Coordinates of C-alpha atoms and ligand atoms in Angstrom, one line a residue:
M1 CA 106.5 129.0 96.0
S2 CA 104.7 126.0 94.7
V3 CA 101.2 125.1 95.8
I4 CA 100.7 121.6 97.1
F5 CA 97.6 120.0 98.3
I6 CA 96.7 116.4 98.6
R7 CA 93.3 115.0 98.7
M8 CA 91.3 111.9 97.8
S9 CA 89.3 112.9 94.8
S10 CA 89.2 111.9 91.2
H11 CA 88.7 115.4 89.8
P12 CA 90.2 118.8 90.7
G13 CA 87.4 120.7 92.5
A14 CA 85.4 117.6 93.4
P15 CA 84.4 117.3 97.1
T16 CA 86.4 114.9 99.3
P17 CA 84.8 111.5 100.1
M18 CA 84.0 112.6 103.6
E19 CA 82.4 115.8 102.3
N20 CA 80.3 113.6 100.2
G21 CA 79.2 111.4 103.1
V22 CA 81.2 108.5 101.8
D23 CA 83.7 106.9 104.2
P24 CA 87.1 106.1 102.9
A25 CA 86.5 102.4 102.9
G26 CA 83.8 102.9 100.3
V27 CA 81.1 101.4 102.6
T28 CA 78.3 103.7 103.5
P29 CA 75.3 103.2 105.9
N30 CA 72.1 102.1 104.2
T31 CA 69.6 104.4 105.8
R32 CA 66.6 102.2 105.0
D33 CA 67.5 98.9 106.7
G34 CA 70.5 99.9 108.8
E35 CA 72.8 97.4 107.0
T36 CA 75.9 98.5 105.1
E37 CA 76.0 98.4 101.3
V38 CA 79.0 98.6 99.1
L39 CA 78.8 101.5 96.6
G40 CA 78.3 100.7 93.0
E41 CA 80.2 102.1 90.1
A42 CA 78.9 105.6 90.6
E43 CA 80.9 108.8 90.0
D44 CA 81.3 109.1 93.7
C45 CA 82.8 105.7 94.3
R46 CA 86.4 106.7 94.9
N47 CA 89.2 104.4 95.6
P48 CA 90.3 104.9 99.2
T49 CA 93.9 104.8 98.2
E50 CA 93.5 107.5 95.7
V51 CA 95.8 110.6 96.3
E52 CA 95.9 113.6 94.1
M53 CA 98.6 116.3 94.1
T54 CA 98.1 119.6 92.3
Q55 CA 101.0 121.8 91.5
L56 CA 101.5 125.2 89.8
V57 CA 104.7 125.1 87.7
M58 CA 106.9 127.9 88.8
P59 CA 110.3 129.0 87.3
C60 CA 112.1 127.2 90.1
H61 CA 110.7 123.9 88.7
A62 CA 111.7 124.5 85.1
N63 CA 114.7 124.0 82.9
H64 CA 116.3 126.7 80.7
L65 CA 113.5 126.3 78.1
G66 CA 110.9 127.2 80.7
E67 CA 109.5 123.6 80.8
L68 CA 109.0 121.5 83.9
S69 CA 112.1 119.4 84.5
T70 CA 111.5 115.7 84.4
G71 CA 113.4 115.4 87.6
Q72 CA 111.0 117.6 89.4
M73 CA 108.1 115.7 87.9
L74 CA 109.6 112.4 89.1
K75 CA 109.8 113.8 92.7
W76 CA 106.1 114.8 92.6
M77 CA 105.1 111.5 91.1
D78 CA 107.1 109.5 93.7
V79 CA 105.7 111.4 96.7
T80 CA 102.1 111.1 95.4
A81 CA 102.5 107.4 94.8
C82 CA 104.2 106.9 98.2
L83 CA 101.3 108.6 100.0
S84 CA 98.9 106.4 98.1
A85 CA 100.9 103.2 99.1
E86 CA 101.0 104.4 102.7
R87 CA 97.2 104.9 102.7
H88 CA 96.8 101.2 101.9
A89 CA 99.6 99.9 104.1
G90 CA 99.1 102.2 107.1
L91 CA 102.9 102.2 107.4
L92 CA 105.9 103.9 105.9
C93 CA 106.7 102.6 102.4
V94 CA 109.8 102.8 100.3
T95 CA 110.1 102.9 96.5
A96 CA 111.3 99.5 95.1
S97 CA 111.1 100.5 91.4
M98 CA 109.4 102.7 88.8
D99 CA 108.7 101.1 85.5
D100 CA 109.9 102.6 82.3
F101 CA 107.8 105.5 81.0
Q102 CA 107.7 108.1 78.3
V103 CA 106.8 111.8 78.6
E104 CA 104.3 112.7 75.9
E105 CA 103.8 116.4 76.5
A106 CA 106.1 119.2 77.7
I107 CA 104.7 121.2 80.7
K108 CA 105.3 125.0 80.8
V109 CA 105.8 127.4 83.6
G110 CA 102.4 128.8 84.6
Q111 CA 100.5 125.6 83.8
A112 CA 98.9 123.4 86.5
V113 CA 99.9 119.7 86.9
Y114 CA 97.6 117.1 88.4
I115 CA 99.2 113.9 89.6
K116 CA 96.9 111.1 90.6
A117 CA 98.0 107.9 92.2
Q118 CA 96.2 104.8 93.5
V119 CA 97.1 101.3 94.6
N120 CA 96.2 98.8 91.9
R121 CA 97.2 95.7 93.8
A122 CA 98.9 94.6 97.0
F123 CA 101.0 91.4 96.7
N124 CA 102.8 90.1 99.7
T125 CA 105.0 92.9 101.1
S126 CA 104.9 95.1 97.9
M127 CA 102.2 96.9 96.0
E128 CA 101.8 98.4 92.6
V129 CA 100.7 102.0 92.4
G130 CA 99.4 103.5 89.1
I131 CA 100.2 107.1 88.5
D132 CA 98.6 109.5 85.9
V133 CA 100.1 113.0 85.2
R134 CA 97.9 115.6 83.5
V135 CA 98.6 119.2 82.6
E136 CA 96.1 122.0 82.4
D137 CA 96.6 125.3 80.5
L138 CA 94.8 127.6 83.0
S139 CA 94.0 130.2 80.4
T140 CA 92.0 127.8 78.2
G141 CA 91.1 125.0 80.6
N142 CA 92.5 122.4 78.2
Q143 CA 93.8 119.3 79.9
K144 CA 96.2 116.8 78.4
L145 CA 97.7 113.5 79.6
V146 CA 101.5 113.9 80.1
C147 CA 102.4 110.3 81.2
M148 CA 101.2 107.2 82.9
A149 CA 103.6 105.2 85.1
H150 CA 103.6 102.3 87.6
S151 CA 105.7 102.2 90.8
T152 CA 106.2 99.4 93.3
F153 CA 106.4 100.2 97.0
V154 CA 107.4 98.0 99.9
A155 CA 105.9 98.6 103.3
R156 CA 108.3 98.8 106.3
S157 CA 107.5 98.4 110.0
L158 CA 109.0 101.0 112.4
S159 CA 111.9 98.6 113.0
G160 CA 112.5 98.5 109.2
E161 CA 111.2 95.0 108.6
K162 CA 109.1 94.2 105.5
V163 CA 105.4 93.7 106.4
Q164 CA 102.8 91.4 104.9
L165 CA 100.1 93.6 103.4
Q166 CA 96.3 93.2 103.4
A167 CA 94.8 92.3 100.0
L168 CA 93.2 95.2 98.2
I169 CA 89.7 94.3 97.1
P170 CA 88.8 96.0 93.7
R171 CA 85.4 97.6 93.8
T172 CA 84.8 98.7 90.2
S173 CA 85.3 97.0 86.8
E174 CA 88.2 99.3 86.0
E175 CA 89.8 98.5 89.4
S176 CA 89.3 94.8 88.7
L177 CA 91.0 95.1 85.4
Q178 CA 94.0 97.0 86.8
H179 CA 94.2 94.5 89.7
T180 CA 94.5 91.6 87.1
L181 CA 97.0 93.5 84.9
A182 CA 99.1 94.5 88.0
A183 CA 99.9 90.8 88.4
E184 CA 101.0 90.6 84.8
R185 CA 103.1 93.8 85.0
R186 CA 104.8 92.4 88.1
R187 CA 105.9 89.3 86.2
M188 CA 107.4 91.5 83.6
R189 CA 109.3 93.8 85.9
L190 CA 110.7 91.0 88.0
A191 CA 111.9 89.3 84.7
H192 CA 113.3 92.6 83.4
A193 CA 117.0 92.2 84.5
D194 CA 117.1 88.6 83.3
T195 CA 115.6 89.5 79.9
I196 CA 118.3 92.1 79.3
L197 CA 121.1 89.8 80.5
E198 CA 119.8 86.9 78.4
L199 CA 119.7 89.0 75.3
V200 CA 123.1 90.5 75.9
H201 CA 124.6 87.1 76.2
S202 CA 122.7 85.3 73.5
C203 CA 122.9 87.7 70.6
P204 CA 126.0 88.0 68.5
F205 CA 126.4 91.7 68.0
Q206 CA 128.0 93.0 64.8
D207 CA 129.8 96.2 65.3
V208 CA 128.0 97.9 62.5
T209 CA 128.1 101.4 64.0
L210 CA 131.9 101.3 64.1
G211 CA 132.2 99.9 60.7
P212 CA 133.0 101.7 57.4
N213 CA 129.4 101.7 56.1
V214 CA 127.9 104.0 58.7
D215 CA 126.2 106.8 56.9
Y216 CA 125.6 109.2 59.7
G217 CA 127.4 111.3 62.2
K218 CA 131.0 111.5 60.8
E219 CA 132.2 113.1 63.9
L220 CA 133.5 110.6 66.5
V221 CA 133.1 111.9 70.1
P222 CA 135.2 110.2 72.8
A223 CA 132.9 108.8 75.5
A224 CA 135.2 110.5 78.1
R225 CA 133.7 113.9 77.0
T226 CA 130.3 112.8 78.2
R227 CA 131.4 111.5 81.6
V228 CA 129.8 113.3 84.6
H229 CA 130.6 112.7 88.3
S230 CA 128.7 114.3 91.0
V231 CA 128.1 114.0 94.8
E232 CA 125.0 114.8 96.8
L233 CA 124.7 114.9 100.6
V234 CA 121.4 113.5 101.8
L235 CA 119.8 116.2 104.0
P236 CA 116.5 116.1 105.9
P237 CA 114.4 117.8 103.2
H238 CA 115.4 114.9 100.8
A239 CA 114.1 112.2 103.2
N240 CA 110.9 111.0 104.9
H241 CA 110.5 111.3 108.7
Q242 CA 112.4 108.1 109.3
G243 CA 115.4 109.6 107.4
N244 CA 115.1 107.4 104.3
T245 CA 115.9 109.2 101.1
F246 CA 112.8 109.7 98.8
G247 CA 113.2 107.6 95.7
G248 CA 111.9 110.6 93.6
Q249 CA 114.8 112.7 94.9
I250 CA 117.3 110.2 93.8
M251 CA 115.6 109.9 90.4
A252 CA 115.7 113.7 90.0
W253 CA 119.5 113.7 90.7
M254 CA 120.0 110.9 88.2
E255 CA 118.1 112.7 85.6
A256 CA 120.1 115.9 86.1
V257 CA 123.5 114.2 85.6
A258 CA 122.2 112.2 82.7
T259 CA 121.0 115.4 80.9
I260 CA 124.5 116.9 81.3
S261 CA 126.1 113.8 79.8
A262 CA 123.7 113.7 76.9
S263 CA 124.1 117.5 76.2
R264 CA 127.8 117.1 76.1
L265 CA 127.7 114.7 73.2
C266 CA 126.7 117.3 70.7
R267 CA 127.1 120.5 72.7
A268 CA 123.3 121.2 72.7
H269 CA 120.6 120.7 75.2
A270 CA 119.3 117.2 75.2
T271 CA 115.7 116.2 75.9
L272 CA 114.8 113.1 77.8
R273 CA 112.5 110.7 75.9
D274 CA 112.4 107.5 77.7
I275 CA 113.5 106.0 81.0
D276 CA 114.2 102.3 81.5
M277 CA 113.1 101.0 84.8
F278 CA 114.5 102.6 88.0
Q279 CA 115.2 99.9 90.5
F280 CA 116.2 100.8 94.1
R281 CA 118.6 98.1 95.2
G282 CA 119.2 99.4 98.7
P283 CA 118.1 102.2 101.0
S284 CA 120.0 105.4 101.7
Q285 CA 119.5 107.8 104.7
V286 CA 120.1 111.3 105.8
G287 CA 123.8 111.8 106.2
D288 CA 124.7 109.4 103.3
R289 CA 126.9 110.8 100.5
L290 CA 125.6 109.7 97.1
T291 CA 128.0 109.5 94.2
L292 CA 126.3 109.8 90.8
K293 CA 128.2 108.8 87.6
S294 CA 126.8 109.1 84.1
I295 CA 128.1 108.5 80.6
V296 CA 126.7 108.2 77.1
N297 CA 126.9 104.4 76.4
N298 CA 126.0 104.6 72.7
A299 CA 124.7 107.2 70.2
F300 CA 122.4 105.9 67.5
R301 CA 121.3 107.9 64.5
K302 CA 118.7 110.1 66.3
S303 CA 118.8 109.0 69.9
M304 CA 121.4 108.1 72.5
E305 CA 121.5 106.0 75.7
V306 CA 122.9 107.4 78.9
G307 CA 123.7 105.1 81.8
V308 CA 123.6 106.5 85.4
C309 CA 124.8 104.7 88.5
V310 CA 124.3 105.8 92.1
E311 CA 126.3 104.6 95.1
A312 CA 126.2 105.6 98.7
Y313 CA 128.8 105.9 101.5
R314 CA 128.9 107.2 105.0
Q315 CA 131.1 110.1 106.0
G316 CA 134.7 109.2 106.3
D317 CA 134.5 105.8 104.6
C318 CA 134.4 106.1 100.8
S319 CA 136.6 103.2 100.1
P320 CA 135.4 101.1 97.1
A321 CA 134.5 98.2 99.5
S322 CA 132.1 100.4 101.5
L323 CA 130.2 101.8 98.5
R324 CA 126.6 100.6 98.4
H325 CA 124.9 100.3 95.1
I326 CA 121.6 102.2 95.3
N327 CA 120.3 102.5 91.7
S328 CA 121.3 102.2 88.0
A329 CA 119.2 103.4 85.2
F330 CA 119.3 103.9 81.4
M331 CA 117.8 106.9 79.8
T332 CA 117.2 107.7 76.1
F333 CA 117.8 111.3 75.0
V334 CA 117.2 113.2 71.7
V335 CA 118.5 116.6 70.7
L336 CA 115.8 118.7 69.0
D337 CA 116.4 121.3 66.2
D338 CA 114.4 124.5 66.0
N339 CA 111.5 122.7 64.3
G340 CA 111.3 120.2 67.2
D341 CA 112.7 117.4 65.0
A342 CA 115.4 115.0 66.4
R343 CA 118.8 115.9 65.1
T344 CA 121.3 113.4 63.7
L345 CA 123.8 112.7 66.4
P346 CA 127.6 112.3 66.2
R347 CA 128.9 108.8 66.9
I348 CA 130.5 107.8 70.2
K349 CA 133.9 106.2 70.6
P350 CA 133.6 104.0 73.7
Y351 CA 136.3 103.4 76.2
A352 CA 138.1 100.1 75.7
G353 CA 136.9 97.2 78.0
D354 CA 133.9 98.2 80.0
G355 CA 133.0 101.0 77.7
E356 CA 132.8 98.6 74.8
R357 CA 130.7 96.3 76.9
R358 CA 128.2 99.1 77.7
Y359 CA 128.2 100.1 74.1
R360 CA 127.0 96.6 73.0
E361 CA 124.6 96.3 75.9
A362 CA 123.0 99.6 74.8
I363 CA 122.3 98.0 71.4
A364 CA 120.6 95.1 73.2
R365 CA 118.5 97.4 75.3
K366 CA 117.5 99.4 72.3
K367 CA 116.2 96.3 70.6
I368 CA 114.3 95.3 73.7
R369 CA 112.9 98.8 74.1
L370 CA 111.7 98.8 70.5
D371 CA 110.2 95.3 70.8
R372 CA 108.5 96.1 74.0
K373 CA 107.2 99.4 72.8
Y374 CA 105.9 97.8 69.7
I375 CA 104.3 94.8 71.4
L376 CA 102.9 96.6 74.5
S377 CA 101.8 99.9 73.0
C378 CA 99.8 98.3 70.2
K379 CA 96.1 98.4 70.8
Q380 CA 94.5 95.0 70.7
N381 CA 93.1 95.4 67.2
E382 CA 96.3 96.9 65.9
V383 CA 98.7 94.1 66.8
P384 CA 99.5 92.1 63.7
L385 CA 98.1 88.6 64.0
S386 CA 101.4 86.9 64.2
V387 CA 104.3 88.4 66.1
P388 CA 107.8 86.9 65.8
W389 CA 108.7 84.9 68.9
D390 CA 112.2 85.2 70.3
P391 CA 113.6 84.8 73.8
S392 CA 114.2 88.6 74.2
N393 CA 110.5 89.5 73.7
Q394 CA 109.0 86.4 75.3
V395 CA 108.0 88.1 78.5
Y396 CA 106.3 91.0 76.6
L397 CA 104.4 88.7 74.2
S398 CA 103.2 86.6 77.2
F399 CA 102.0 89.8 78.9
N400 CA 100.4 91.0 75.7
N401 CA 98.7 87.6 75.3
V402 CA 97.1 87.6 78.8
L403 CA 96.4 91.4 78.6
A404 CA 94.5 91.0 75.3
L405 CA 92.3 88.2 76.7
T406 CA 91.7 90.1 80.0
L407 CA 90.6 93.2 78.0
L408 CA 88.4 91.2 75.7
A409 CA 86.7 89.6 78.7
S410 CA 86.2 93.0 80.4
R411 CA 84.3 94.5 77.5
G412 CA 80.8 95.7 78.4
A413 CA 78.9 95.1 75.2
W414 CA 78.4 91.3 75.3
E415 CA 75.0 90.3 74.1
L416 CA 73.4 86.9 74.8
V417 CA 72.7 85.3 71.4
S418 CA 71.4 81.8 72.4
V419 CA 71.3 79.2 75.1
Q420 CA 71.3 75.4 74.4
N421 CA 71.8 72.7 77.0
G422 CA 72.9 75.3 79.5
I423 CA 75.7 76.5 77.1
K424 CA 75.4 80.2 76.4
L425 CA 76.7 82.0 73.3
Y426 CA 77.4 85.7 73.5
S427 CA 78.6 88.1 70.9
C428 CA 80.2 91.5 71.0
E429 CA 80.7 93.9 68.1
E430 CA 83.0 96.8 69.0
G431 CA 85.4 98.8 67.0
G432 CA 84.5 96.9 63.8
L433 CA 85.6 93.6 65.4
L434 CA 83.4 90.6 66.1
S435 CA 84.1 88.6 69.2
F436 CA 82.2 85.7 70.8
R437 CA 82.1 84.1 74.2
I438 CA 80.8 80.7 75.1
E439 CA 80.0 80.0 78.7
M440 CA 79.2 76.9 80.6
R441 CA 79.2 75.4 84.1
A442 CA 80.9 72.0 84.8
C443 CA 81.1 69.8 87.8
V444 CA 84.9 69.9 88.0
S445 CA 87.3 71.9 90.1
A446 CA 88.7 75.1 88.5
E447 CA 92.2 73.8 89.0
Q448 CA 91.5 70.5 87.1
A449 CA 89.7 72.3 84.3
F450 CA 92.7 74.7 84.0
L451 CA 95.2 71.8 83.8
L452 CA 93.1 69.9 81.2
L453 CA 92.4 73.0 79.0
S454 CA 95.9 74.4 79.2
D455 CA 97.4 71.2 77.8
L456 CA 96.4 71.5 74.1
Q457 CA 97.3 67.9 73.5
H458 CA 94.0 67.0 75.2
R459 CA 92.0 69.2 73.0
A460 CA 91.5 66.7 70.2
A461 CA 89.5 64.6 72.7
W462 CA 86.6 67.0 72.6
D463 CA 87.2 69.4 69.6
K464 CA 86.7 67.6 66.3
H465 CA 88.4 70.5 64.4
Y466 CA 91.7 69.7 66.1
Q467 CA 93.3 66.9 64.1
K468 CA 96.8 67.0 65.6
C469 CA 98.5 69.1 68.1
S470 CA 102.2 69.0 69.0
L471 CA 104.3 71.0 71.5
I472 CA 107.0 72.9 69.7
Q473 CA 108.6 74.7 72.6
A474 CA 107.9 75.0 76.4
A475 CA 109.3 78.4 77.0
D476 CA 108.7 78.2 80.8
E477 CA 106.2 76.5 83.0
D478 CA 103.4 79.0 82.0
D479 CA 104.2 79.6 78.3
A480 CA 104.3 77.1 75.6
I481 CA 104.2 77.1 71.8
Y482 CA 102.0 74.6 70.0
S483 CA 101.6 73.6 66.4
V484 CA 98.0 72.7 65.7
E485 CA 96.6 71.1 62.5
S486 CA 92.9 71.5 61.9
L487 CA 90.2 70.7 59.3
A488 CA 89.8 72.8 56.2
I489 CA 87.2 75.6 56.4
R490 CA 85.4 74.2 53.3
K491 CA 85.6 71.1 51.2
G492 CA 88.2 71.4 48.5
L493 CA 90.4 73.7 50.5
R494 CA 93.7 72.7 52.2
P495 CA 93.5 72.0 55.9
Q496 CA 94.6 74.8 58.3
D497 CA 97.5 74.9 60.6
F498 CA 98.3 77.4 63.5
V499 CA 101.3 78.2 65.6
V500 CA 100.0 79.5 68.9
L501 CA 101.5 80.8 72.1
M502 CA 99.6 79.5 75.1
S503 CA 100.2 81.6 78.2
R504 CA 98.5 80.4 81.4
R505 CA 98.1 82.0 84.8
Q506 CA 97.0 80.5 88.1
P507 CA 95.5 82.9 90.7
C508 CA 97.7 84.0 93.6
Q509 CA 97.0 82.0 96.8
T510 CA 95.5 85.0 98.5
S511 CA 93.2 86.2 95.6
R512 CA 90.0 85.1 94.1
D513 CA 91.2 85.7 90.6
P514 CA 90.2 83.3 87.9
Y515 CA 92.5 80.9 86.1
V516 CA 93.5 82.3 82.7
I517 CA 94.6 80.5 79.5
A518 CA 95.4 82.8 76.6
F519 CA 96.2 82.0 73.0
R520 CA 97.7 84.1 70.2
S521 CA 99.6 83.3 67.0
V522 CA 103.3 83.8 66.8
T523 CA 105.9 83.1 64.1
L524 CA 108.8 80.8 64.7
P525 CA 111.6 79.8 62.4
A526 CA 111.2 76.2 63.7
A527 CA 107.6 76.1 62.4
P528 CA 107.6 77.6 58.9
P529 CA 104.4 77.5 56.8
S530 CA 103.9 74.2 54.9
P531 CA 102.6 73.9 51.3
N532 CA 100.2 71.2 52.6
F533 CA 98.4 73.6 54.9
T534 CA 96.9 77.1 54.9
R535 CA 98.7 78.9 57.7
S536 CA 95.9 80.5 59.8
E537 CA 96.0 82.8 62.8
V538 CA 94.5 83.5 66.2
L539 CA 94.5 87.1 67.3
C540 CA 93.1 86.7 70.8
A541 CA 91.4 83.7 72.3
G542 CA 91.3 81.7 75.5
F543 CA 89.6 80.4 78.6
I544 CA 88.8 82.2 81.9
V545 CA 88.0 79.6 84.5
Q546 CA 86.4 80.5 87.8
Q547 CA 85.5 78.2 90.7
L548 CA 81.8 79.0 91.7
N549 CA 81.3 76.7 94.7
S550 CA 82.7 73.5 96.0
S551 CA 81.5 71.4 93.1
E552 CA 80.9 73.8 90.1
T553 CA 83.2 75.8 87.9
R554 CA 82.3 78.4 85.3
I555 CA 84.3 78.1 82.1
S556 CA 84.2 81.0 79.6
Y557 CA 85.8 80.7 76.2
Y558 CA 86.6 83.9 74.3
N559 CA 87.6 84.4 70.7
Q560 CA 88.2 87.6 68.7
A561 CA 87.0 86.3 65.3
T562 CA 89.6 86.0 62.6
P563 CA 89.1 84.6 59.0
A564 CA 90.1 81.2 60.4
V565 CA 87.1 80.9 62.8
L566 CA 84.6 83.3 61.4
P567 CA 82.9 80.8 59.0
Y568 CA 82.2 78.5 62.0
I569 CA 80.9 81.0 64.4
S570 CA 79.0 83.4 62.2
K571 CA 76.4 80.7 61.4
D572 CA 75.8 80.2 65.1
I573 CA 75.6 83.9 65.9
A574 CA 73.1 84.3 63.0
G575 CA 71.1 81.4 64.6
L576 CA 71.6 79.1 61.6
S577 CA 73.3 76.4 63.6
V578 CA 74.3 75.4 67.1
E579 CA 77.7 73.9 66.4
S580 CA 79.6 75.8 69.0
H581 CA 77.0 74.7 71.7
A582 CA 77.6 71.1 70.7
L583 CA 81.4 71.6 70.8
F584 CA 81.4 73.0 74.3
L585 CA 78.9 70.4 75.5
A586 CA 81.6 67.9 74.4
C587 CA 84.1 70.0 76.3
K588 CA 81.9 69.9 79.5
T589 CA 81.5 66.1 79.2
F590 CA 85.3 65.7 78.7
L591 CA 86.1 67.9 81.8
E592 CA 83.5 66.1 83.9
N593 CA 84.7 62.6 82.8
N594 CA 88.2 63.6 83.8
S595 CA 87.4 65.6 86.9
K596 CA 89.7 63.7 89.3
L597 CA 93.0 65.5 89.9
Ligands
LIG601 N1 110.5 95.8 91.3 C1 109.4 95.6 91.9 N2 109.2 94.9 93.1 C2 110.4 94.4 93.6 C3 111.6 94.6 93.0 C4 111.7 95.4 91.8 N3 112.8 95.6 91.1 N4 112.5 94.0 93.7 C5 111.9 93.4 94.8 N5 110.6 93.7 94.7 C6 109.5 93.2 95.6 C7 109.5 91.7 95.6 O1 108.7 91.2 94.5 C8 108.8 91.5 97.0 O2 107.4 91.7 96.9 P1 106.4 90.7 97.5 O3 106.8 90.5 99.0 O4 105.1 91.4 97.4 O5 106.4 89.4 96.8 C9 109.4 92.7 97.8 O6 109.8 93.7 96.9 C10 110.5 92.2 98.7 O7 111.4 91.5 97.8 P2 112.7 90.7 98.3 O8 113.1 89.8 97.3 O9 112.5 90.3 99.7 O10 113.8 91.8 98.2 P3 114.7 92.7 99.1 O11 114.9 92.1 100.4 O12 115.9 92.9 98.3 O13 113.9 94.0 99.3 C11 113.6 96.3 98.6 C12 113.5 94.8 98.1 C13 113.0 97.1 97.4 C14 112.7 96.5 99.8 C15 115.1 96.6 98.9 O14 115.9 96.4 97.8 C16 115.3 98.0 99.3 O15 115.2 98.4 100.5 N6 115.5 99.0 98.4 C17 115.6 100.4 98.7 C18 114.3 101.0 98.8 C19 114.4 102.5 99.1 O16 115.0 102.9 100.1 N7 113.9 103.3 98.2 C20 113.9 104.7 98.3 C21 115.1 105.3 97.6 S1 116.6 105.0 98.3

């Protein structure tokens, strides 16, 4: 039997908040003056929505290799995250989606699993929950991270209506960071389906894998061999006390049929590597029959994509018209050899019609997966300066742009270098990179400062380095690509030019988030390098604009120095000049002179 206990603590064995004398809201009585004080960032400052599940992996949880099945792990993750969401909402919650994730580490029978979940942000009726899974080898005490994931839950009233949630106030710098990033991840997940559709419709696919030049997998397996149909009856143990099926249970059933499809391709056990987002389109209840269908959509050289679809019907009415679409997901599998290396796979021969469509769509999803993994998994200082821009990776590049600036701003090691006319210059040296921040207060509303600063065509009015700026492409209302021409770094050199993606974000109505304007270089066929300019690059730069009171706004400009800006700023940081102070004094004057909306 598995051991389950759930508590609010950040470490196994740590006392609960109440045992520590901390109330779940994180506000504790100040014994000296009788007022309440909010806890600081101490070890004991635990998030009141934090829930931890600890499990001992038993043979009944494992696959034939003695490893925890991903389906079982998904059930535990979903329950832990749901309980965290319900702590915040004070109501029943249902899983709306789980973002794509990868499993980094196999978990074996006898090992302990710790699943920790906490609400990162409440939006209107939905909230994002962050989930960490760790494994501990009980004989050595070694712990490893298995995966990190994000789920979205929607709160439901007793009558089943969606409910407006209370905002979640972050209390530590890590919580603030996750709070900001949650809004970015939400943009990405809500755009997910459109991104895929757009790519599928806009890219002309060449059928290279069916052509004569394919140098792998001579065997051609008919897709029909990989088709799996199954049915599940939703029973009370699969559901919460209102009778709604747990999302984790459905994900586990989906993983099981997908594994059979994948294993049938090459008659060997397949291992799940990657899951595209699970999106729950409609609820199902106790008594529903769920039909699960899976098939290998496409087999690439070393990996394959399996598509799974779940539909529900009530007893006695399984006509196609009464089937409700519950979920569809795409999973990537590999087949490992005895050394743990991915085997070369046979090719798949798709069905005519729909099968060929899914075959092509799988190629599009693979491209998106690779782009997204590359763009999102790169650490800030590992991302190449310019990333090619195309409509299929727009949403990830925009996310990455804002993420990089948010992370730069949240660094702790900023040192004040100098103050001149109220303009402060800070520097930060971390991980071999030099960054700087310039901060000022201006008598202008944050909204107006945001509008002026996010339109780069205004920049030449206060920045003498900007010679010319033109809009190349307005990707959407928050993302635009500009071409900027600026002065040469030194006399005798060619002037510089940049192609930058500007991604801007306004705070949600209910939050006190700042306005954000992020910049990074991208490459674009429409703006090739010119022999008259030195093409220069911006890795991470931008403004964070925060209203301080009814008349004043704080404007912070950040820049992770690249060769294109280093010559300007290093003199200021060394104290040899105050050029950046003069530049931002001009910016302040410009904003104040144009302060009327
Ligand atoms: N990922 C994340 N959030 C999503 C989402 C997705 N794929 N689809 C919708 N949402 C969010 C919306 O952003 C919105 O949040 P907000 O109010 O904070 O802005 C909220 O869900 C409601 O969105 P709405 O457009 O009103 O959608 P809806 O009426 O279709 O409801 C669900 C969305 C998820 C509630 C609905 O599809 C549902 O009931 N799904 C089944 C849930 C379930 O039973 N899960 C358990 C397994 S069966």
